[in-house]
Coordinates of N, CA and C in Angstrom, one line a residue:
M1 N -11.0 -76.3 -109.7 CA -9.9 -76.7 -110.6 C -8.6 -76.4 -109.9
A2 N -7.6 -77.2 -109.9 CA -6.3 -77.0 -109.3 C -5.6 -75.9 -110.1
V3 N -4.9 -75.0 -109.3 CA -4.1 -73.9 -109.9 C -2.7 -74.4 -110.1
E4 N -2.1 -74.2 -111.3 CA -0.8 -74.7 -111.5 C 0.2 -73.7 -110.8
K5 N 1.2 -74.3 -110.1 CA 2.2 -73.5 -109.3 C 3.1 -72.7 -110.3
S6 N 3.3 -71.5 -110.0 CA 4.2 -70.6 -110.8 C 5.6 -70.8 -110.3
N7 N 6.6 -71.1 -111.2 CA 8.0 -71.3 -110.8 C 8.8 -70.1 -110.9
D8 N 8.2 -68.9 -111.3 CA 9.0 -67.7 -111.4 C 8.5 -66.6 -110.5
I9 N 7.6 -67.0 -109.5 CA 7.2 -66.0 -108.5 C 7.6 -66.5 -107.1
L10 N 8.2 -65.6 -106.3 CA 8.6 -65.9 -105.0 C 7.9 -64.9 -104.0
C11 N 7.3 -65.3 -103.0 CA 6.8 -64.4 -101.9 C 7.8 -64.5 -100.7
L12 N 8.4 -63.4 -100.4 CA 9.4 -63.4 -99.3 C 8.8 -62.6 -98.2
F13 N 8.8 -63.2 -97.0 CA 8.2 -62.6 -95.8 C 9.1 -62.3 -94.7
D14 N 9.1 -61.1 -94.2 CA 9.6 -60.8 -92.8 C 8.7 -61.7 -91.9
V15 N 9.3 -62.0 -90.7 CA 8.5 -62.8 -89.8 C 7.8 -62.0 -88.7
D16 N 8.6 -61.3 -87.9 CA 8.0 -60.6 -86.7 C 7.2 -59.4 -87.1
G17 N 5.9 -59.3 -86.8 CA 5.1 -58.2 -87.2 C 4.4 -58.4 -88.5
T18 N 4.9 -59.4 -89.3 CA 4.3 -59.6 -90.7 C 3.6 -60.9 -90.8
L19 N 4.2 -62.0 -90.3 CA 3.5 -63.3 -90.3 C 3.0 -63.6 -88.9
T20 N 3.7 -63.0 -87.9 CA 3.3 -63.1 -86.5 C 3.1 -61.8 -85.8
H21 N 2.4 -61.7 -84.7 CA 2.5 -60.5 -83.9 C 3.8 -60.4 -83.2
P22 N 4.3 -59.3 -82.9 CA 5.7 -59.1 -82.3 C 6.0 -60.2 -81.3
R23 N 7.0 -61.0 -81.6 CA 7.6 -62.0 -80.7 C 6.5 -63.0 -80.2
Q24 N 5.4 -63.2 -81.0 CA 4.4 -64.2 -80.7 C 4.5 -65.3 -81.7
K25 N 3.9 -66.4 -81.4 CA 3.8 -67.6 -82.3 C 2.9 -67.3 -83.4
I26 N 3.1 -67.9 -84.6 CA 2.3 -67.8 -85.7 C 0.9 -68.4 -85.4
E27 N -0.2 -67.8 -85.9 CA -1.5 -68.4 -85.6 C -1.8 -69.5 -86.7
P28 N -2.6 -70.5 -86.3 CA -2.9 -71.6 -87.2 C -3.5 -71.1 -88.5
Q29 N -4.3 -70.1 -88.5 CA -4.9 -69.6 -89.8 C -3.8 -69.1 -90.7
M30 N -2.7 -68.4 -90.2 CA -1.6 -68.0 -91.1 C -0.8 -69.2 -91.5
E31 N -0.6 -70.2 -90.6 CA 0.2 -71.4 -91.0 C -0.5 -72.0 -92.2
K32 N -1.8 -72.2 -92.1 CA -2.5 -72.9 -93.2 C -2.5 -72.1 -94.5
Y33 N -2.6 -70.8 -94.3 CA -2.6 -69.9 -95.5 C -1.3 -70.0 -96.2
L34 N -0.2 -70.0 -95.5 CA 1.1 -70.0 -96.2 C 1.3 -71.3 -96.9
Q35 N 0.8 -72.4 -96.4 CA 1.0 -73.7 -97.1 C 0.0 -73.7 -98.3
K36 N -1.1 -73.1 -98.2 CA -2.0 -73.0 -99.4 C -1.3 -72.1 -100.5
L37 N -0.7 -71.0 -100.0 CA 0.0 -70.1 -100.9 C 1.2 -70.9 -101.6
R38 N 1.8 -71.8 -100.9 CA 3.0 -72.5 -101.5 C 2.5 -73.4 -102.6
N39 N 1.3 -73.7 -102.7 CA 0.7 -74.5 -103.8 C 0.7 -73.7 -105.1
V40 N 0.8 -72.4 -104.9 CA 0.6 -71.4 -106.1 C 1.9 -70.8 -106.5
V41 N 2.7 -70.4 -105.4 CA 4.0 -69.7 -105.7 C 5.0 -70.3 -104.7
H42 N 6.3 -69.9 -104.9 CA 7.3 -70.3 -103.9 C 7.3 -69.3 -102.7
V43 N 7.6 -69.8 -101.6 CA 7.5 -69.0 -100.3 C 8.8 -69.1 -99.5
A44 N 9.3 -67.9 -99.1 CA 10.5 -67.8 -98.3 C 10.3 -66.9 -97.1
L45 N 11.1 -67.1 -96.1 CA 11.1 -66.3 -94.9 C 12.5 -65.6 -94.8
V46 N 12.4 -64.3 -94.3 CA 13.7 -63.6 -94.0 C 13.5 -62.9 -92.7
G47 N 14.3 -63.2 -91.7 CA 14.1 -62.6 -90.4 C 15.5 -62.0 -89.9
G48 N 15.4 -61.0 -89.1 CA 16.6 -60.5 -88.5 C 17.0 -61.4 -87.3
S49 N 16.1 -62.1 -86.8 CA 16.4 -63.0 -85.6 C 17.2 -64.2 -86.1
D50 N 17.8 -64.9 -85.1 CA 18.5 -66.1 -85.4 C 17.5 -67.2 -85.6
L51 N 18.1 -68.3 -86.1 CA 17.2 -69.4 -86.5 C 16.4 -70.0 -85.4
S52 N 16.9 -70.0 -84.2 CA 16.1 -70.6 -83.0 C 14.9 -69.7 -82.7
K53 N 15.0 -68.4 -82.9 CA 13.8 -67.5 -82.7 C 12.8 -67.7 -83.8
I54 N 13.3 -67.8 -85.0 CA 12.4 -68.0 -86.1 C 11.6 -69.3 -85.9
Y55 N 12.4 -70.3 -85.6 CA 11.8 -71.6 -85.3 C 10.7 -71.5 -84.2
E56 N 11.0 -70.9 -83.1 CA 10.1 -70.7 -82.0 C 8.8 -70.0 -82.5
Q57 N 8.9 -69.0 -83.3 CA 7.7 -68.3 -83.7 C 6.9 -69.0 -84.8
M58 N 7.6 -69.7 -85.7 CA 7.0 -70.3 -86.9 C 6.4 -71.6 -86.6
C59 N 6.8 -72.3 -85.5 CA 6.1 -73.5 -85.1 C 4.7 -73.4 -84.7
G60 N 4.4 -72.2 -84.2 CA 3.0 -71.9 -83.9 C 2.4 -72.6 -82.7
N61 N 1.1 -72.5 -82.6 CA 0.3 -73.0 -81.4 C -0.5 -74.3 -81.8
S62 N -0.2 -74.8 -83.0 CA -1.0 -76.0 -83.4 C -0.4 -77.2 -82.8
G63 N -0.9 -78.4 -83.2 CA -0.4 -79.6 -82.6 C 1.0 -80.0 -83.1
N64 N 1.5 -79.2 -84.1 CA 2.8 -79.4 -84.6 C 3.8 -78.5 -84.0
A65 N 3.5 -77.9 -82.8 CA 4.4 -76.9 -82.2 C 5.7 -77.4 -81.9
N66 N 5.9 -78.7 -81.7 CA 7.2 -79.3 -81.3 C 7.8 -80.1 -82.5
K67 N 7.5 -79.7 -83.7 CA 8.0 -80.4 -84.9 C 9.5 -80.2 -84.9
P68 N 10.3 -81.1 -85.5 CA 11.7 -80.9 -85.6 C 12.1 -79.7 -86.5
L69 N 13.2 -79.1 -86.3 CA 13.6 -77.9 -87.1 C 13.7 -78.3 -88.6
E70 N 14.2 -79.5 -88.9 CA 14.3 -79.9 -90.3 C 12.9 -79.9 -91.0
E71 N 11.9 -80.3 -90.2 CA 10.5 -80.4 -90.8 C 10.0 -79.0 -91.1
L72 N 10.3 -78.1 -90.1 CA 9.8 -76.7 -90.4 C 10.5 -76.1 -91.6
L73 N 11.8 -76.3 -91.7 CA 12.6 -75.8 -92.9 C 12.0 -76.3 -94.2
E74 N 11.6 -77.5 -94.2 CA 11.1 -78.1 -95.4 C 9.7 -77.6 -95.8
E75 N 9.0 -76.9 -94.9 CA 7.7 -76.3 -95.2 C 7.9 -75.0 -96.0
Y76 N 9.1 -74.5 -96.2 CA 9.3 -73.3 -97.0 C 10.4 -73.6 -98.0
D77 N 10.4 -72.8 -99.1 CA 11.4 -73.0 -100.2 C 12.8 -72.5 -99.7
Y78 N 12.7 -71.4 -99.0 CA 14.0 -70.8 -98.4 C 13.7 -70.3 -97.0
V79 N 14.6 -70.4 -96.1 CA 14.5 -69.7 -94.8 C 15.9 -69.0 -94.6
F80 N 15.8 -67.6 -94.5 CA 16.9 -66.8 -94.3 C 16.9 -66.2 -92.9
A81 N 17.7 -66.7 -92.0 CA 17.9 -66.2 -90.7 C 18.9 -65.1 -90.6
E82 N 18.8 -64.2 -89.7 CA 19.8 -63.1 -89.5 C 20.1 -62.4 -90.8
N83 N 19.0 -62.0 -91.5 CA 19.0 -61.3 -92.8 C 19.5 -62.1 -94.0
G84 N 19.6 -63.4 -93.8 CA 20.2 -64.3 -94.9 C 21.6 -64.6 -94.6
L85 N 22.2 -64.2 -93.5 CA 23.6 -64.6 -93.2 C 23.7 -66.0 -92.7
V86 N 22.5 -66.6 -92.3 CA 22.4 -68.0 -92.2 C 21.2 -68.4 -93.1
S87 N 21.5 -69.1 -94.2 CA 20.5 -69.4 -95.2 C 20.3 -70.8 -95.5
Y88 N 19.1 -71.2 -95.7 CA 18.7 -72.6 -96.0 C 17.8 -72.6 -97.2
K89 N 18.0 -73.6 -98.1 CA 17.1 -74.0 -99.1 C 16.5 -75.3 -98.6
G90 N 15.2 -75.3 -98.3 CA 14.6 -76.4 -97.5 C 15.4 -76.6 -96.3
S91 N 15.9 -77.8 -96.0 CA 16.7 -78.1 -94.8 C 18.2 -78.1 -95.2
T92 N 18.6 -77.7 -96.4 CA 20.0 -77.7 -96.8 C 20.6 -76.3 -96.5
L93 N 21.7 -76.3 -95.7 CA 22.4 -75.0 -95.4 C 23.1 -74.6 -96.6
L94 N 22.8 -73.3 -97.0 CA 23.4 -72.7 -98.2 C 24.7 -71.9 -97.8
G95 N 24.7 -71.3 -96.6 CA 25.9 -70.5 -96.2 C 25.7 -69.8 -94.9
K96 N 26.8 -69.4 -94.3 CA 26.8 -68.8 -93.0 C 27.9 -67.8 -92.9
Q97 N 27.6 -66.6 -92.4 CA 28.6 -65.5 -92.2 C 28.9 -65.2 -90.8
S98 N 30.0 -64.6 -90.5 CA 30.3 -64.3 -89.1 C 30.7 -62.9 -88.9
I99 N 30.0 -62.1 -88.1 CA 30.4 -60.7 -87.8 C 31.6 -60.7 -86.9
A100 N 31.8 -61.7 -86.1 CA 33.0 -61.8 -85.2 C 34.3 -61.8 -86.1
N101 N 34.3 -62.5 -87.2 CA 35.4 -62.6 -88.1 C 35.6 -61.3 -88.8
F102 N 34.5 -60.6 -89.2 CA 34.5 -59.4 -89.9 C 35.1 -58.3 -89.1
L103 N 34.7 -58.1 -87.8 CA 35.1 -57.1 -86.9 C 36.5 -57.3 -86.3
G104 N 36.7 -58.6 -85.8 CA 37.8 -58.9 -85.0 C 37.5 -58.6 -83.5
E105 N 38.2 -59.3 -82.6 CA 37.8 -59.2 -81.2 C 38.0 -57.8 -80.6
E106 N 39.0 -57.1 -81.0 CA 39.3 -55.8 -80.5 C 38.1 -54.8 -80.8
K107 N 37.6 -54.8 -82.0 CA 36.5 -53.9 -82.4 C 35.2 -54.4 -81.8
C108 N 35.0 -55.7 -81.7 CA 33.8 -56.2 -81.1 C 33.7 -55.7 -79.6
Q109 N 34.8 -55.8 -78.9 CA 34.8 -55.3 -77.5 C 34.6 -53.8 -77.4
E110 N 35.2 -53.1 -78.3 CA 35.1 -51.7 -78.4 C 33.6 -51.3 -78.5
F111 N 33.0 -52.0 -79.5 CA 31.6 -51.7 -79.7 C 30.7 -52.1 -78.5
I112 N 30.9 -53.2 -78.0 CA 30.1 -53.7 -76.9 C 30.2 -52.8 -75.6
N113 N 31.5 -52.4 -75.3 CA 31.7 -51.5 -74.2 C 31.0 -50.2 -74.3
F114 N 31.1 -49.6 -75.6 CA 30.4 -48.4 -75.8 C 28.9 -48.5 -75.6
C115 N 28.3 -49.6 -76.1 CA 26.8 -49.8 -75.9 C 26.4 -49.9 -74.5
L116 N 27.2 -50.7 -73.7 CA 26.9 -50.9 -72.3 C 27.0 -49.7 -71.5
D117 N 28.0 -48.9 -71.8 CA 28.2 -47.6 -71.1 C 27.1 -46.6 -71.5
Y118 N 26.7 -46.6 -72.7 CA 25.6 -45.7 -73.2 C 24.3 -46.1 -72.5
M119 N 24.0 -47.3 -72.5 CA 22.7 -47.8 -72.0 C 22.6 -47.7 -70.4
S120 N 23.8 -47.7 -69.8 CA 23.8 -47.6 -68.3 C 23.4 -46.3 -67.8
K121 N 23.4 -45.3 -68.7 CA 23.1 -43.9 -68.3 C 21.6 -43.6 -68.6
L122 N 20.9 -44.5 -69.2 CA 19.5 -44.3 -69.5 C 18.5 -44.8 -68.4
I123 N 17.6 -43.9 -68.1 CA 16.5 -44.3 -67.1 C 15.2 -44.6 -67.9
I124 N 14.7 -45.8 -67.9 CA 13.5 -46.2 -68.6 C 12.6 -46.9 -67.6
P125 N 11.4 -47.2 -68.1 CA 10.4 -47.8 -67.2 C 10.9 -49.2 -66.6
R126 N 11.5 -50.0 -67.4 CA 12.0 -51.3 -67.0 C 13.3 -51.6 -67.6
K127 N 14.3 -52.2 -66.9 CA 15.5 -52.8 -67.4 C 15.6 -54.2 -66.9
R128 N 15.9 -55.2 -67.8 CA 16.0 -56.6 -67.3 C 17.4 -57.1 -67.7
G129 N 17.5 -58.2 -68.5 CA 18.8 -58.7 -68.8 C 18.9 -59.0 -70.3
N130 N 20.1 -59.4 -70.8 CA 20.4 -59.7 -72.1 C 20.3 -58.5 -73.0
F131 N 21.2 -57.5 -72.7 CA 21.2 -56.2 -73.4 C 21.9 -56.3 -74.8
I132 N 22.9 -57.2 -74.8 CA 23.7 -57.4 -76.1 C 23.6 -58.9 -76.4
E133 N 23.0 -59.2 -77.6 CA 22.9 -60.6 -78.1 C 23.8 -60.7 -79.3
F134 N 24.8 -61.5 -79.2 CA 25.8 -61.7 -80.3 C 25.3 -62.9 -81.1
R135 N 25.1 -62.6 -82.4 CA 24.6 -63.6 -83.3 C 25.7 -63.9 -84.4
N136 N 25.4 -64.8 -85.3 CA 26.4 -65.1 -86.3 C 26.7 -63.9 -87.2
G137 N 25.6 -63.3 -87.7 CA 25.8 -62.2 -88.7 C 25.6 -60.8 -88.2
M138 N 25.2 -60.7 -86.9 CA 24.8 -59.3 -86.4 C 24.9 -59.3 -84.9
I139 N 24.9 -58.1 -84.4 CA 24.8 -57.9 -82.9 C 23.5 -57.2 -82.7
N140 N 22.7 -57.7 -81.8 CA 21.4 -57.2 -81.5 C 21.5 -56.5 -80.1
V141 N 21.1 -55.2 -80.1 CA 21.3 -54.3 -78.9 C 19.9 -53.9 -78.4
T142 N 19.6 -54.1 -77.1 CA 18.3 -53.9 -76.6 C 18.4 -53.1 -75.3
I143 N 17.9 -51.8 -75.3 CA 18.0 -50.9 -74.2 C 17.3 -51.5 -72.9
C144 N 16.2 -52.1 -73.1 CA 15.5 -52.7 -71.9 C 15.9 -54.1 -71.6
G145 N 16.6 -54.7 -72.5 CA 17.1 -56.1 -72.3 C 16.1 -57.1 -72.9
R146 N 16.5 -58.1 -73.6 CA 15.6 -59.1 -74.3 C 14.9 -60.0 -73.3
S147 N 15.3 -59.9 -72.0 CA 14.6 -60.8 -71.0 C 13.3 -60.2 -70.5
V148 N 12.9 -59.1 -71.1 CA 11.6 -58.5 -70.6 C 10.4 -59.4 -70.9
T149 N 9.4 -59.3 -70.2 CA 8.1 -60.0 -70.5 C 7.5 -59.4 -71.7
Q150 N 6.4 -60.0 -72.2 CA 5.7 -59.4 -73.3 C 5.1 -58.1 -72.9
A151 N 4.5 -58.0 -71.7 CA 3.9 -56.8 -71.2 C 5.0 -55.7 -71.1
E152 N 6.2 -56.0 -70.6 CA 7.3 -55.1 -70.5 C 7.8 -54.6 -71.8
R153 N 7.8 -55.6 -72.8 CA 8.2 -55.3 -74.1 C 7.3 -54.2 -74.8
E154 N 6.0 -54.4 -74.6 CA 5.0 -53.5 -75.1 C 5.1 -52.1 -74.4
E155 N 5.4 -52.2 -73.1 CA 5.6 -50.9 -72.4 C 6.7 -50.1 -72.9
F156 N 7.9 -50.8 -73.2 CA 9.0 -50.1 -73.7 C 8.7 -49.6 -75.1
A157 N 8.1 -50.4 -76.0 CA 7.8 -50.0 -77.4 C 7.0 -48.7 -77.4
A158 N 6.0 -48.6 -76.5 CA 5.2 -47.4 -76.4 C 6.0 -46.2 -75.9
Y159 N 6.9 -46.5 -74.9 CA 7.8 -45.4 -74.3 C 8.7 -44.9 -75.4
D160 N 9.3 -45.9 -76.2 CA 10.2 -45.5 -77.2 C 9.6 -44.7 -78.3
Q161 N 8.3 -45.1 -78.7 CA 7.6 -44.3 -79.7 C 7.4 -42.9 -79.3
Q162 N 7.3 -42.6 -78.0 CA 7.1 -41.3 -77.5 C 8.5 -40.5 -77.3
H163 N 9.5 -41.3 -76.9 CA 10.8 -40.6 -76.5 C 11.9 -40.9 -77.5
H164 N 11.7 -41.8 -78.5 CA 12.7 -42.0 -79.6 C 14.1 -42.4 -79.1
L165 N 14.1 -43.2 -78.1 CA 15.4 -43.6 -77.5 C 16.2 -44.4 -78.5
R166 N 15.6 -45.3 -79.3 CA 16.4 -46.1 -80.2 C 16.9 -45.2 -81.4
K167 N 16.2 -44.3 -81.8 CA 16.6 -43.3 -82.9 C 17.8 -42.5 -82.4
Q168 N 17.8 -42.1 -81.1 CA 18.9 -41.3 -80.6 C 20.1 -42.2 -80.4
F169 N 19.9 -43.5 -80.0 CA 21.0 -44.4 -79.8 C 21.7 -44.7 -81.2
V170 N 20.9 -44.9 -82.2 CA 21.4 -45.1 -83.6 C 22.3 -43.9 -84.0
E171 N 21.8 -42.7 -83.7 CA 22.6 -41.5 -84.0 C 23.9 -41.4 -83.3
A172 N 23.9 -41.9 -82.0 CA 25.1 -41.9 -81.2 C 26.1 -43.0 -81.7
L173 N 25.5 -44.1 -82.2 CA 26.4 -45.2 -82.7 C 27.0 -44.7 -84.0
E174 N 26.2 -44.1 -84.9 CA 26.8 -43.6 -86.2 C 27.9 -42.6 -86.0
K175 N 27.7 -41.8 -84.9 CA 28.8 -40.8 -84.6 C 30.0 -41.4 -84.1
R176 N 29.9 -42.4 -83.2 CA 31.0 -43.1 -82.5 C 31.7 -44.0 -83.5
F177 N 31.0 -44.7 -84.4 CA 31.5 -45.7 -85.2 C 31.3 -45.3 -86.7
P178 N 32.1 -44.4 -87.2 CA 31.9 -43.8 -88.5 C 32.2 -44.8 -89.7
E179 N 32.3 -44.2 -90.9 CA 32.4 -45.0 -92.1 C 33.5 -46.1 -92.1
E180 N 34.6 -45.8 -91.5 CA 35.7 -46.8 -91.6 C 35.4 -48.1 -90.8
Y181 N 34.4 -48.1 -89.9 CA 34.1 -49.3 -89.2 C 33.2 -50.2 -90.1
G182 N 32.5 -49.6 -91.1 CA 31.7 -50.4 -92.1 C 30.5 -51.0 -91.5
L183 N 29.9 -50.3 -90.5 CA 28.7 -50.9 -89.8 C 27.5 -50.1 -90.1
A184 N 26.4 -50.9 -90.2 CA 25.0 -50.3 -90.3 C 24.2 -50.5 -89.0
F185 N 23.4 -49.6 -88.7 CA 22.6 -49.6 -87.5 C 21.1 -49.4 -87.9
V186 N 20.3 -50.3 -87.6 CA 18.8 -50.2 -88.0 C 18.0 -50.6 -86.8
I187 N 16.8 -49.9 -86.7 CA 15.8 -50.2 -85.7 C 15.0 -51.5 -86.1
G188 N 15.0 -52.5 -85.2 CA 14.3 -53.7 -85.6 C 13.3 -54.1 -84.5
G189 N 12.2 -54.7 -85.0 CA 11.2 -55.2 -84.0 C 10.6 -54.1 -83.1
Q190 N 10.2 -54.5 -81.9 CA 9.6 -53.5 -81.0 C 10.7 -52.8 -80.1
I191 N 11.8 -53.5 -79.8 CA 12.7 -53.1 -78.7 C 14.2 -53.0 -79.1
S192 N 14.6 -53.4 -80.2 CA 16.0 -53.6 -80.4 C 16.6 -52.8 -81.6
I193 N 17.9 -52.8 -81.7 CA 18.7 -52.2 -82.8 C 19.5 -53.3 -83.3
D194 N 19.5 -53.5 -84.6 CA 20.3 -54.5 -85.3 C 21.6 -53.8 -85.8
V195 N 22.7 -54.5 -85.6 CA 24.0 -53.9 -86.0 C 24.7 -55.0 -86.9
F196 N 25.2 -54.6 -88.1 CA 25.8 -55.5 -89.0 C 26.7 -54.8 -90.0
P197 N 27.6 -55.5 -90.6 CA 28.4 -54.8 -91.7 C 27.5 -54.3 -92.8
K198 N 27.8 -53.2 -93.3 CA 27.0 -52.6 -94.4 C 27.0 -53.6 -95.6
G199 N 25.7 -53.7 -96.1 CA 25.5 -54.7 -97.1 C 25.0 -56.1 -96.6
W200 N 25.1 -56.2 -95.2 CA 24.6 -57.4 -94.6 C 23.2 -57.2 -94.0
D201 N 22.4 -56.3 -94.7 CA 21.0 -56.1 -94.3 C 20.2 -57.2 -95.0
K202 N 18.8 -57.0 -95.0 CA 18.0 -58.1 -95.5 C 18.2 -58.3 -97.0
T203 N 18.8 -57.3 -97.7 CA 19.1 -57.5 -99.2 C 20.1 -58.6 -99.3
Y204 N 20.8 -59.0 -98.3 CA 21.9 -60.0 -98.4 C 21.2 -61.3 -98.8
C205 N 20.0 -61.6 -98.4 CA 19.4 -62.9 -98.7 C 19.1 -63.0 -100.2
L206 N 19.1 -61.9 -101.0 CA 18.8 -62.0 -102.4 C 19.8 -62.7 -103.2
R207 N 21.1 -62.7 -102.7 CA 22.1 -63.4 -103.4 C 21.9 -64.9 -103.5
W208 N 21.1 -65.4 -102.6 CA 20.8 -66.9 -102.6 C 19.6 -67.2 -103.4
I209 N 18.9 -66.2 -103.9 CA 17.6 -66.5 -104.7 C 18.0 -66.6 -106.2
P210 N 17.7 -67.7 -106.8 CA 18.1 -67.9 -108.3 C 17.4 -66.8 -109.2
D211 N 18.1 -66.6 -110.3 CA 17.6 -65.6 -111.3 C 16.3 -66.0 -112.0
N212 N 15.9 -67.3 -111.9 CA 14.7 -67.7 -112.6 C 13.4 -67.1 -112.0
F213 N 13.5 -66.5 -110.7 CA 12.4 -65.9 -110.2 C 12.3 -64.5 -110.8
K214 N 11.3 -64.3 -111.6 CA 11.1 -63.0 -112.3 C 10.4 -62.0 -111.4
T215 N 9.6 -62.5 -110.5 CA 8.9 -61.6 -109.6 C 9.1 -62.0 -108.1
I216 N 9.6 -61.1 -107.3 CA 9.8 -61.3 -105.9 C 9.0 -60.3 -105.1
H217 N 7.9 -60.8 -104.5 CA 7.1 -59.9 -103.6 C 7.6 -60.0 -102.2
F218 N 8.0 -58.8 -101.6 CA 8.4 -58.8 -100.2 C 7.4 -58.1 -99.4
F219 N 7.1 -58.7 -98.2 CA 6.2 -58.2 -97.2 C 6.9 -58.0 -95.9
G220 N 6.8 -56.7 -95.4 CA 7.4 -56.4 -94.1 C 6.7 -55.2 -93.4
D221 N 7.0 -55.1 -92.1 CA 6.3 -54.0 -91.4 C 7.3 -52.9 -91.0
K222 N 8.6 -53.1 -91.0 CA 9.5 -52.0 -90.6 C 10.1 -51.5 -91.9
T223 N 9.3 -50.9 -92.8 CA 9.7 -50.5 -94.1 C 10.1 -49.1 -94.2
A224 N 9.9 -48.3 -93.2 CA 10.3 -46.8 -93.3 C 11.8 -46.7 -93.2
V225 N 12.3 -45.6 -93.6 CA 13.8 -45.3 -93.5 C 14.2 -45.5 -92.1
G226 N 15.3 -46.3 -91.9 CA 15.8 -46.6 -90.6 C 15.3 -48.0 -90.0
G227 N 14.2 -48.5 -90.7 CA 13.7 -49.8 -90.2 C 14.4 -50.9 -90.9
N228 N 14.4 -52.1 -90.3 CA 15.2 -53.2 -90.8 C 14.6 -53.9 -92.1
D229 N 13.5 -53.5 -92.5 CA 12.9 -54.0 -93.8 C 13.1 -53.0 -94.9
H230 N 13.5 -51.8 -94.6 CA 13.5 -50.7 -95.7 C 14.4 -51.1 -96.9
S231 N 15.6 -51.6 -96.7 CA 16.5 -51.8 -97.8 C 15.9 -52.8 -98.8
I232 N 15.3 -53.9 -98.3 CA 14.8 -54.9 -99.2 C 13.4 -54.4 -99.8
Y233 N 12.7 -53.7 -99.0 CA 11.4 -53.1 -99.5 C 11.6 -52.2 -100.7
V234 N 12.6 -51.5 -100.8 CA 12.8 -50.5 -101.9 C 13.8 -51.1 -102.9
H235 N 14.3 -52.3 -102.7 CA 15.3 -52.9 -103.6 C 14.7 -53.1 -105.0
P236 N 15.4 -52.8 -106.1 CA 14.9 -53.0 -107.5 C 14.5 -54.4 -107.8
K237 N 15.0 -55.4 -107.1 CA 14.6 -56.8 -107.4 C 13.3 -57.2 -106.8
T238 N 12.7 -56.4 -105.9 CA 11.5 -56.8 -105.2 C 10.4 -55.8 -105.5
I239 N 9.2 -56.3 -105.3 CA 7.9 -55.5 -105.2 C 7.6 -55.5 -103.7
G240 N 7.7 -54.3 -103.1 CA 7.6 -54.2 -101.7 C 6.1 -53.9 -101.3
H241 N 5.7 -54.6 -100.2 CA 4.4 -54.4 -99.6 C 4.5 -54.1 -98.1
H242 N 4.1 -52.9 -97.7 CA 4.1 -52.6 -96.3 C 2.8 -53.2 -95.6
V243 N 3.0 -53.8 -94.5 CA 1.9 -54.3 -93.7 C 2.1 -53.9 -92.2
N244 N 1.0 -53.9 -91.5 CA 1.1 -53.6 -90.1 C 0.8 -54.8 -89.2
C245 N 0.3 -55.9 -89.7 CA 0.0 -57.1 -88.9 C -0.3 -58.3 -89.8
P246 N -0.3 -59.5 -89.3 CA -0.5 -60.7 -90.1 C -1.8 -60.6 -90.9
D247 N -2.9 -60.1 -90.3 CA -4.2 -60.0 -91.1 C -4.0 -59.2 -92.3
E248 N -3.3 -58.1 -92.2 CA -3.1 -57.3 -93.4 C -2.2 -58.0 -94.5
T249 N -1.3 -58.8 -94.0 CA -0.5 -59.6 -94.9 C -1.4 -60.6 -95.7
M250 N -2.3 -61.3 -95.0 CA -3.2 -62.2 -95.7 C -4.1 -61.4 -96.7
S251 N -4.6 -60.3 -96.3 CA -5.5 -59.5 -97.1 C -4.8 -59.1 -98.4
I252 N -3.6 -58.6 -98.4 CA -2.8 -58.2 -99.6 C -2.6 -59.5 -100.5
L253 N -2.2 -60.6 -99.8 CA -2.0 -61.8 -100.6 C -3.2 -62.2 -101.3
S254 N -4.4 -62.1 -100.6 CA -5.6 -62.5 -101.2 C -6.0 -61.7 -102.4
D255 N -5.7 -60.4 -102.3 CA -5.9 -59.4 -103.5 C -5.0 -59.8 -104.7
I256 N -3.8 -60.2 -104.4 CA -2.8 -60.5 -105.5 C -3.1 -61.8 -106.1
F257 N -3.3 -62.9 -105.3 CA -3.4 -64.2 -105.8 C -4.8 -64.9 -105.7
G258 N -5.7 -64.1 -105.2 CA -7.1 -64.6 -105.2 C -7.3 -65.8 -104.3
L259 N -6.5 -66.0 -103.2 CA -6.7 -67.2 -102.3 C -7.6 -66.9 -101.2

């Protein structure tokens, strides 16, 4: 018997580490599961990455890997890139924010120069390229550089877990750029630090979600204090679920919705 779709429940998913393995494409099993879930509740994505990276991961390995962006957006009720600073309802753009306008060029360069100087003094297993990635709503800082291979990414993640380089970097940033700068610094993914104006964390996406949703389930992997899922995980509007991998996400969903 067909299950009637609930119009007051939304499942909101972090992407990296929750629906996909870190920086990997979504598996066909998860793709099919999300579309089955959408027959029962509303489904939304919220990622710290920009829209192009979310598109790359969520197109997956199936025969639809080269689907147009508009088609991918229509597969979800909402897609919130860069924590919701670039927001879509289906394929309709809801809004876009700019950290460049917020900070101004002088403060942008002050911040970037400090980061490059700090990272230049660190000796780590590998350094590649793209250490600072400027996005619409945030600045992404990566000690090893985003140009690392997947193997090099995992190598740095293990090294950082042991030596806490990102945690120390965040502490240095908080000291150098105090309250009057209005910036937040959080550890994101396996290798990076996300930098954005306070209040522009993942809870920003909630302003685009209508009040008719009485229940919002949020699923994320970086839910500990300092992680980029923490603020929305503990937000009073959400029911937070910590996961460690896509299989765990599906397992919790199955327990809740019986799919």
